[in-house]
């Protein structure tokens, strides 16, 4: 057999994981400041949960989901995103009855059967958050501010652009869709076959199409942002006002469509121009109808998700190096009796909170020092049987290669 992952899946090796953890730690810290609690949900749900949430005419549901029939005949899907599962958990656990506002964040692996490329995998990690309960535009702005502060905390905000827009609601979007159809219909021969079909199913998606003909035709299309009803318009203005007051830099991009049906009103994207075509780093928006769609009471909500692989890729570019594991102290030993003393000293160091490593086999001093050097240790203890018989051990400062003798009993309590 050949030991390899399926196409589109990847391992995150220990040296890389430290960078991931740095980003995740920042997420945890910032989300905590904003009052969010972590929720852990299964990696799979009944297929219907995603079909109802994301919309049956979206790319994800139409062609990207990992769906299989379970042994009892039910249709199961590996989660292609996190929001649907969080909302399912919110409804199933009647969280609306426990508190008027639920602030939840999650992290984990998502699955989409797409064409893999740099920064895009079939199995990929996302961190996201959902704020359920308020309809107040302050909650949109709070979530967007949190996303921005999180990205800022990782040292990336200078490479990122925040764009916002509004997709309207059930009150103004249907009229806008009619306007769109009226605009595209007379020139439908310029559209790709997918978009010609979308004209009848989901005309908004035409604005999102990457085909040249569709892009050109869409350039002159009416914009949702110019067709908002008074309520949606006031909501959007208030979000802008809050963001300005929070000092969050943003621009308005009326072309943001988002690929999912559940969004209403505010939508936003954080992009970079440093990763080629995979430019979206984080995205989200308001989804006031989704909780009801999944059988819960009317609960407005707003959320976002960020793709970890792209974030890590950008972070590597911006801040190369600096994430290798390092130990403070290495313990080398020569001779059988010294090995037991080395084991004891290494344990004692760890008991005192000092990260320590010892040599395993009976290697030469030269090769032990080589390993000590590679481990990044600043100090190496060298235990020889001769010194040991006098209750002593050598302490080598790696940077200067200078050595001194210290009492083995005192060795663990030195400061490193
Ligand atoms: Zn198209
Ligand atoms: Zn509206």
Short mmCIF file of N, CA and C in Angstrom, two decimals, residues 47-179:
data_model
loop_
_atom_site.label_atom_id
_atom_site.label_comp_id
_atom_site.label_asym_id
_atom_site.label_seq_id
_atom_site.Cartn_x
_atom_site.Cartn_y
_atom_site.Cartn_z
N UNK A 47 -28.16 15.66 5.97
CA UNK A 47 -27.96 16.46 4.75
C UNK A 47 -28.95 17.62 4.66
N UNK A 48 -30.17 17.37 5.12
CA UNK A 48 -31.23 18.37 5.04
C UNK A 48 -30.83 19.69 5.73
N UNK A 49 -30.06 19.58 6.82
CA UNK A 49 -29.64 20.79 7.56
C UNK A 49 -28.89 21.74 6.63
N UNK A 50 -27.98 21.18 5.83
CA UNK A 50 -27.20 22.04 4.93
C UNK A 50 -28.03 22.47 3.73
N UNK A 51 -28.84 21.56 3.19
CA UNK A 51 -29.64 21.90 2.02
C UNK A 51 -30.59 23.05 2.36
N UNK A 52 -31.23 22.99 3.52
CA UNK A 52 -32.17 24.04 3.93
C UNK A 52 -31.44 25.33 4.25
N UNK A 53 -30.27 25.25 4.86
CA UNK A 53 -29.56 26.46 5.29
C UNK A 53 -28.89 27.17 4.13
N UNK A 54 -28.09 26.42 3.39
CA UNK A 54 -27.25 27.06 2.38
C UNK A 54 -28.02 27.36 1.11
N UNK A 55 -29.15 26.64 0.90
CA UNK A 55 -29.92 26.84 -0.32
C UNK A 55 -29.59 25.78 -1.33
N UNK A 56 -30.62 25.19 -1.93
CA UNK A 56 -30.39 24.05 -2.81
C UNK A 56 -29.74 24.44 -4.13
N UNK A 57 -29.75 25.74 -4.47
CA UNK A 57 -29.16 26.13 -5.75
C UNK A 57 -27.75 26.71 -5.60
N UNK A 58 -27.15 26.55 -4.42
CA UNK A 58 -25.79 27.05 -4.25
C UNK A 58 -24.79 26.00 -4.72
N UNK A 59 -23.59 26.49 -5.10
CA UNK A 59 -22.54 25.57 -5.58
C UNK A 59 -22.25 24.49 -4.55
N UNK A 60 -22.18 24.88 -3.29
CA UNK A 60 -21.82 23.91 -2.25
C UNK A 60 -22.80 22.75 -2.24
N UNK A 61 -24.09 23.07 -2.17
CA UNK A 61 -25.09 22.00 -2.07
C UNK A 61 -25.21 21.26 -3.40
N UNK A 62 -25.09 21.98 -4.52
CA UNK A 62 -25.26 21.33 -5.82
C UNK A 62 -24.12 20.37 -6.15
N UNK A 63 -22.87 20.75 -5.79
CA UNK A 63 -21.80 19.88 -6.29
C UNK A 63 -20.61 19.66 -5.37
N UNK A 64 -20.61 20.24 -4.16
CA UNK A 64 -19.38 20.13 -3.38
C UNK A 64 -19.48 19.33 -2.09
N UNK A 65 -20.67 18.86 -1.73
CA UNK A 65 -20.79 18.23 -0.41
C UNK A 65 -20.37 16.76 -0.43
N UNK A 66 -19.76 16.34 0.67
CA UNK A 66 -19.46 14.92 0.89
C UNK A 66 -20.67 14.30 1.57
N UNK A 67 -21.52 13.67 0.77
CA UNK A 67 -22.77 13.13 1.27
C UNK A 67 -22.75 11.61 1.13
N UNK A 68 -23.23 10.92 2.15
CA UNK A 68 -23.32 9.46 2.06
C UNK A 68 -24.56 8.96 2.79
N UNK A 69 -24.95 7.75 2.44
CA UNK A 69 -26.11 7.15 3.09
C UNK A 69 -25.63 6.36 4.30
N UNK A 70 -26.18 6.66 5.44
CA UNK A 70 -25.80 5.96 6.67
C UNK A 70 -26.44 4.56 6.66
N UNK A 71 -25.99 3.72 7.59
CA UNK A 71 -26.48 2.33 7.62
C UNK A 71 -27.98 2.21 7.79
N UNK A 72 -28.58 3.24 8.42
CA UNK A 72 -30.05 3.20 8.60
C UNK A 72 -30.78 3.86 7.43
N UNK A 73 -30.04 4.24 6.39
CA UNK A 73 -30.67 4.80 5.20
C UNK A 73 -30.77 6.32 5.20
N UNK A 74 -30.41 6.97 6.32
CA UNK A 74 -30.51 8.43 6.34
C UNK A 74 -29.35 9.06 5.59
N UNK A 75 -29.59 10.23 5.03
CA UNK A 75 -28.56 10.93 4.27
C UNK A 75 -27.77 11.85 5.20
N UNK A 76 -26.46 11.64 5.20
CA UNK A 76 -25.56 12.35 6.11
C UNK A 76 -24.56 13.15 5.27
N UNK A 77 -24.18 14.32 5.74
CA UNK A 77 -23.19 15.13 5.01
C UNK A 77 -22.12 15.63 5.97
N UNK A 78 -20.87 15.50 5.55
CA UNK A 78 -19.76 16.10 6.30
C UNK A 78 -19.90 17.62 6.17
N UNK A 79 -19.77 18.33 7.27
CA UNK A 79 -20.08 19.77 7.24
C UNK A 79 -19.21 20.54 6.25
N UNK A 80 -19.85 21.29 5.31
CA UNK A 80 -19.07 22.12 4.39
C UNK A 80 -18.80 23.51 4.98
N UNK A 81 -19.45 23.83 6.07
CA UNK A 81 -19.25 25.10 6.77
C UNK A 81 -19.81 24.95 8.17
N UNK A 82 -19.61 25.96 9.03
CA UNK A 82 -19.96 25.78 10.43
C UNK A 82 -21.30 26.35 10.88
N UNK A 83 -21.79 27.37 10.16
CA UNK A 83 -22.97 28.08 10.66
C UNK A 83 -24.20 27.18 10.79
N UNK A 84 -24.47 26.36 9.77
CA UNK A 84 -25.68 25.54 9.79
C UNK A 84 -25.70 24.64 11.03
N UNK A 85 -24.56 24.03 11.36
CA UNK A 85 -24.50 23.15 12.52
C UNK A 85 -24.67 23.89 13.84
N UNK A 86 -24.09 25.10 13.92
CA UNK A 86 -24.23 25.90 15.15
C UNK A 86 -25.70 26.29 15.33
N UNK A 87 -26.35 26.68 14.23
CA UNK A 87 -27.75 27.07 14.32
C UNK A 87 -28.61 25.84 14.66
N UNK A 88 -28.28 24.69 14.09
CA UNK A 88 -28.99 23.46 14.45
C UNK A 88 -28.85 23.19 15.95
N UNK A 89 -27.64 23.37 16.48
CA UNK A 89 -27.41 23.15 17.92
C UNK A 89 -28.18 24.18 18.76
N UNK A 90 -28.23 25.41 18.28
CA UNK A 90 -28.96 26.49 18.96
C UNK A 90 -30.45 26.12 19.07
N UNK A 91 -31.00 25.61 17.98
CA UNK A 91 -32.42 25.25 17.96
C UNK A 91 -32.65 23.99 18.80
N UNK A 92 -31.84 22.97 18.57
CA UNK A 92 -32.04 21.68 19.25
C UNK A 92 -31.93 21.82 20.77
N UNK A 93 -31.04 22.70 21.24
CA UNK A 93 -30.83 22.88 22.68
C UNK A 93 -31.62 24.06 23.26
N UNK A 94 -32.58 24.56 22.49
CA UNK A 94 -33.43 25.68 22.92
C UNK A 94 -32.62 26.80 23.59
N UNK A 95 -31.52 27.15 22.96
CA UNK A 95 -30.66 28.16 23.57
C UNK A 95 -31.33 29.53 23.65
N UNK A 96 -32.30 29.77 22.77
CA UNK A 96 -33.03 31.05 22.79
C UNK A 96 -33.77 31.23 24.12
N UNK A 97 -34.18 30.10 24.73
CA UNK A 97 -34.96 30.17 25.98
C UNK A 97 -34.06 30.43 27.19
N UNK A 98 -32.77 30.20 27.02
CA UNK A 98 -31.85 30.33 28.17
C UNK A 98 -31.27 31.74 28.29
N UNK A 99 -31.12 32.42 27.18
CA UNK A 99 -30.56 33.78 27.21
C UNK A 99 -31.03 34.53 25.96
N UNK A 100 -31.24 35.85 26.09
CA UNK A 100 -31.71 36.61 24.92
C UNK A 100 -30.64 36.74 23.83
N UNK A 101 -29.39 36.61 24.24
CA UNK A 101 -28.28 36.71 23.28
C UNK A 101 -27.37 35.51 23.44
N UNK A 102 -27.02 34.85 22.35
CA UNK A 102 -26.04 33.77 22.39
C UNK A 102 -24.85 34.15 21.53
N UNK A 103 -23.67 34.12 22.13
CA UNK A 103 -22.45 34.42 21.39
C UNK A 103 -21.61 33.16 21.37
N UNK A 104 -21.47 32.56 20.19
CA UNK A 104 -20.82 31.25 20.09
C UNK A 104 -19.70 31.29 19.06
N UNK A 105 -18.59 30.66 19.40
CA UNK A 105 -17.56 30.51 18.36
C UNK A 105 -17.18 29.03 18.25
N UNK A 106 -16.60 28.66 17.11
CA UNK A 106 -16.26 27.26 16.87
C UNK A 106 -15.01 27.22 16.02
N UNK A 107 -14.40 26.07 16.00
CA UNK A 107 -13.27 25.85 15.10
C UNK A 107 -13.26 24.39 14.71
N UNK A 108 -12.74 24.10 13.53
CA UNK A 108 -12.65 22.69 13.16
C UNK A 108 -12.60 22.48 11.67
N UNK A 109 -12.61 21.21 11.29
CA UNK A 109 -12.42 20.86 9.89
C UNK A 109 -13.75 20.86 9.13
N UNK A 110 -13.72 21.41 7.94
CA UNK A 110 -14.87 21.44 7.04
C UNK A 110 -14.50 20.67 5.77
N UNK A 111 -15.51 20.28 5.01
CA UNK A 111 -15.26 19.41 3.86
C UNK A 111 -16.02 19.90 2.62
N UNK A 112 -15.27 20.17 1.56
CA UNK A 112 -15.92 20.53 0.29
C UNK A 112 -15.17 19.89 -0.86
N UNK A 113 -15.90 19.23 -1.73
CA UNK A 113 -15.26 18.56 -2.87
C UNK A 113 -15.05 19.57 -3.99
N UNK A 114 -13.98 20.38 -3.84
CA UNK A 114 -13.65 21.38 -4.85
C UNK A 114 -12.35 20.98 -5.53
N UNK A 115 -11.99 21.72 -6.59
CA UNK A 115 -10.70 21.47 -7.22
C UNK A 115 -9.62 22.05 -6.31
N UNK A 116 -8.72 21.19 -5.81
CA UNK A 116 -7.72 21.71 -4.87
C UNK A 116 -6.72 22.63 -5.56
N UNK A 117 -6.30 23.68 -4.87
CA UNK A 117 -5.19 24.52 -5.34
C UNK A 117 -4.56 25.15 -4.11
N UNK A 118 -3.48 25.92 -4.35
CA UNK A 118 -2.78 26.51 -3.20
C UNK A 118 -3.75 27.32 -2.34
N UNK A 119 -3.80 26.99 -1.06
CA UNK A 119 -4.70 27.71 -0.16
C UNK A 119 -6.13 27.22 -0.20
N UNK A 120 -6.41 26.22 -1.05
CA UNK A 120 -7.78 25.66 -1.07
C UNK A 120 -7.73 24.13 -1.02
N UNK A 121 -8.32 23.59 -0.01
CA UNK A 121 -8.30 22.15 0.21
C UNK A 121 -9.72 21.61 0.27
N UNK A 122 -9.83 20.28 0.16
CA UNK A 122 -11.15 19.65 0.32
C UNK A 122 -11.47 19.45 1.79
N UNK A 123 -10.43 19.23 2.57
CA UNK A 123 -10.60 19.21 4.03
C UNK A 123 -9.84 20.41 4.56
N UNK A 124 -10.55 21.38 5.13
CA UNK A 124 -9.89 22.62 5.54
C UNK A 124 -10.44 23.06 6.89
N UNK A 125 -9.64 23.89 7.58
CA UNK A 125 -10.03 24.32 8.92
C UNK A 125 -10.62 25.72 8.89
N UNK A 126 -11.67 25.89 9.66
CA UNK A 126 -12.25 27.23 9.81
C UNK A 126 -12.41 27.56 11.28
N UNK A 127 -12.29 28.84 11.57
CA UNK A 127 -12.72 29.36 12.87
C UNK A 127 -13.84 30.34 12.55
N UNK A 128 -14.91 30.28 13.33
CA UNK A 128 -16.01 31.18 13.06
C UNK A 128 -16.75 31.53 14.33
N UNK A 129 -17.65 32.51 14.21
CA UNK A 129 -18.45 32.91 15.38
C UNK A 129 -19.84 33.31 14.92
N UNK A 130 -20.81 33.08 15.80
CA UNK A 130 -22.19 33.44 15.50
C UNK A 130 -22.75 34.21 16.69
N UNK A 131 -23.41 35.33 16.38
CA UNK A 131 -24.03 36.16 17.43
C UNK A 131 -25.54 36.09 17.18
N UNK A 132 -26.25 35.35 18.03
CA UNK A 132 -27.68 35.11 17.79
C UNK A 132 -28.53 35.87 18.80
N UNK A 133 -29.60 36.49 18.32
CA UNK A 133 -30.53 37.20 19.20
C UNK A 133 -30.85 38.60 18.71
N UNK A 134 -29.87 39.51 18.76
CA UNK A 134 -30.20 40.90 18.43
C UNK A 134 -30.33 41.17 16.93
N UNK A 135 -31.22 42.14 16.63
CA UNK A 135 -31.35 42.60 15.24
C UNK A 135 -30.60 43.93 15.10
N UNK A 136 -30.23 44.48 16.25
CA UNK A 136 -29.56 45.77 16.35
C UNK A 136 -28.30 45.82 15.48
N UNK A 137 -28.18 46.86 14.64
CA UNK A 137 -26.97 46.98 13.81
C UNK A 137 -25.67 47.05 14.64
N UNK A 138 -25.80 47.37 15.93
CA UNK A 138 -24.61 47.36 16.79
C UNK A 138 -24.02 45.96 16.87
N UNK A 139 -24.86 44.92 16.74
CA UNK A 139 -24.33 43.55 16.80
C UNK A 139 -23.55 43.20 15.53
N UNK A 140 -24.03 43.70 14.38
CA UNK A 140 -23.26 43.50 13.13
C UNK A 140 -21.88 44.13 13.30
N UNK A 141 -21.91 45.39 13.78
CA UNK A 141 -20.66 46.14 13.91
C UNK A 141 -19.74 45.52 14.96
N UNK A 142 -20.35 44.99 16.03
CA UNK A 142 -19.56 44.36 17.09
C UNK A 142 -18.81 43.14 16.53
N UNK A 143 -19.54 42.32 15.77
CA UNK A 143 -18.92 41.12 15.21
C UNK A 143 -17.81 41.47 14.21
N UNK A 144 -18.11 42.45 13.34
CA UNK A 144 -17.11 42.84 12.33
C UNK A 144 -15.88 43.43 13.03
N UNK A 145 -16.12 44.23 14.07
CA UNK A 145 -14.99 44.80 14.82
C UNK A 145 -14.16 43.68 15.45
N UNK A 146 -14.83 42.68 15.99
CA UNK A 146 -14.11 41.56 16.61
C UNK A 146 -13.24 40.82 15.58
N UNK A 147 -13.80 40.60 14.39
CA UNK A 147 -13.04 39.94 13.32
C UNK A 147 -11.79 40.77 13.00
N UNK A 148 -11.99 42.07 12.88
CA UNK A 148 -10.87 42.94 12.53
C UNK A 148 -9.81 42.94 13.62
N UNK A 149 -10.26 43.02 14.88
CA UNK A 149 -9.30 43.06 15.99
C UNK A 149 -8.54 41.73 16.09
N UNK A 150 -9.23 40.65 15.81
CA UNK A 150 -8.57 39.34 15.81
C UNK A 150 -7.47 39.30 14.75
N UNK A 151 -7.80 39.75 13.54
CA UNK A 151 -6.79 39.73 12.47
C UNK A 151 -5.65 40.69 12.78
N UNK A 152 -6.00 41.81 13.39
CA UNK A 152 -5.00 42.79 13.80
C UNK A 152 -4.04 42.16 14.83
N UNK A 153 -4.59 41.35 15.74
CA UNK A 153 -3.78 40.75 16.80
C UNK A 153 -2.76 39.75 16.24
N UNK A 154 -3.01 39.23 15.03
CA UNK A 154 -2.07 38.29 14.44
C UNK A 154 -1.01 39.03 13.61
N UNK A 155 -1.10 40.36 13.58
CA UNK A 155 -0.11 41.15 12.84
C UNK A 155 -0.33 41.18 11.34
N UNK A 156 -1.60 41.04 10.90
CA UNK A 156 -1.86 40.94 9.47
C UNK A 156 -2.71 42.08 8.91
N UNK A 157 -3.22 42.96 9.79
CA UNK A 157 -4.24 43.89 9.29
C UNK A 157 -3.73 44.80 8.18
N UNK A 158 -2.42 45.09 8.16
CA UNK A 158 -1.90 45.96 7.11
C UNK A 158 -1.99 45.31 5.73
N UNK A 159 -2.11 44.01 5.70
CA UNK A 159 -2.20 43.30 4.42
C UNK A 159 -3.62 42.97 4.03
N UNK A 160 -4.57 43.48 4.78
CA UNK A 160 -5.96 43.08 4.59
C UNK A 160 -6.87 44.28 4.31
N UNK A 161 -7.94 44.00 3.59
CA UNK A 161 -8.95 45.01 3.30
C UNK A 161 -10.30 44.49 3.76
N UNK A 162 -11.04 45.32 4.46
CA UNK A 162 -12.39 44.95 4.90
C UNK A 162 -13.40 45.64 4.01
N UNK A 163 -14.27 44.83 3.40
CA UNK A 163 -15.31 45.39 2.54
C UNK A 163 -16.67 44.98 3.07
N UNK A 164 -17.60 45.93 3.05
CA UNK A 164 -18.94 45.61 3.53
C UNK A 164 -19.99 45.98 2.49
N UNK A 165 -21.16 45.39 2.62
CA UNK A 165 -22.28 45.74 1.75
C UNK A 165 -23.56 45.28 2.42
N UNK A 166 -24.67 45.48 1.74
CA UNK A 166 -25.94 44.97 2.27
C UNK A 166 -26.66 44.22 1.16
N UNK A 167 -27.26 43.08 1.51
CA UNK A 167 -28.02 42.28 0.55
C UNK A 167 -29.52 42.48 0.70
N UNK A 168 -29.92 43.47 1.54
CA UNK A 168 -31.35 43.71 1.71
C UNK A 168 -32.04 42.58 2.47
N UNK A 169 -33.36 42.60 2.45
CA UNK A 169 -34.12 41.57 3.18
C UNK A 169 -35.30 41.11 2.33
N UNK A 170 -36.22 40.37 2.94
CA UNK A 170 -37.37 39.85 2.20
C UNK A 170 -38.27 40.95 1.68
N UNK A 171 -38.09 42.11 2.25
CA UNK A 171 -38.92 43.25 1.85
C UNK A 171 -38.42 43.88 0.55
N UNK A 172 -37.09 44.01 0.41
CA UNK A 172 -36.57 44.71 -0.77
C UNK A 172 -35.83 43.82 -1.77
N UNK A 173 -35.37 42.63 -1.33
CA UNK A 173 -34.59 41.80 -2.26
C UNK A 173 -35.42 41.24 -3.42
N UNK A 174 -36.69 40.80 -3.17
CA UNK A 174 -37.46 40.28 -4.31
C UNK A 174 -37.60 41.29 -5.45
N UNK A 175 -37.89 42.57 -5.10
CA UNK A 175 -38.00 43.60 -6.16
C UNK A 175 -36.68 43.77 -6.87
N UNK A 176 -35.60 43.72 -6.11
CA UNK A 176 -34.27 43.87 -6.71
C UNK A 176 -33.97 42.71 -7.66
N UNK A 177 -34.35 41.49 -7.23
CA UNK A 177 -34.15 40.33 -8.11
C UNK A 177 -34.88 40.51 -9.43
N UNK A 178 -36.11 41.06 -9.35
CA UNK A 178 -36.87 41.32 -10.59
C UNK A 178 -36.12 42.30 -11.47
N UNK A 179 -35.57 43.33 -10.86
CA UNK A 179 -34.79 44.32 -11.63
C UNK A 179 -33.60 43.66 -12.31
#
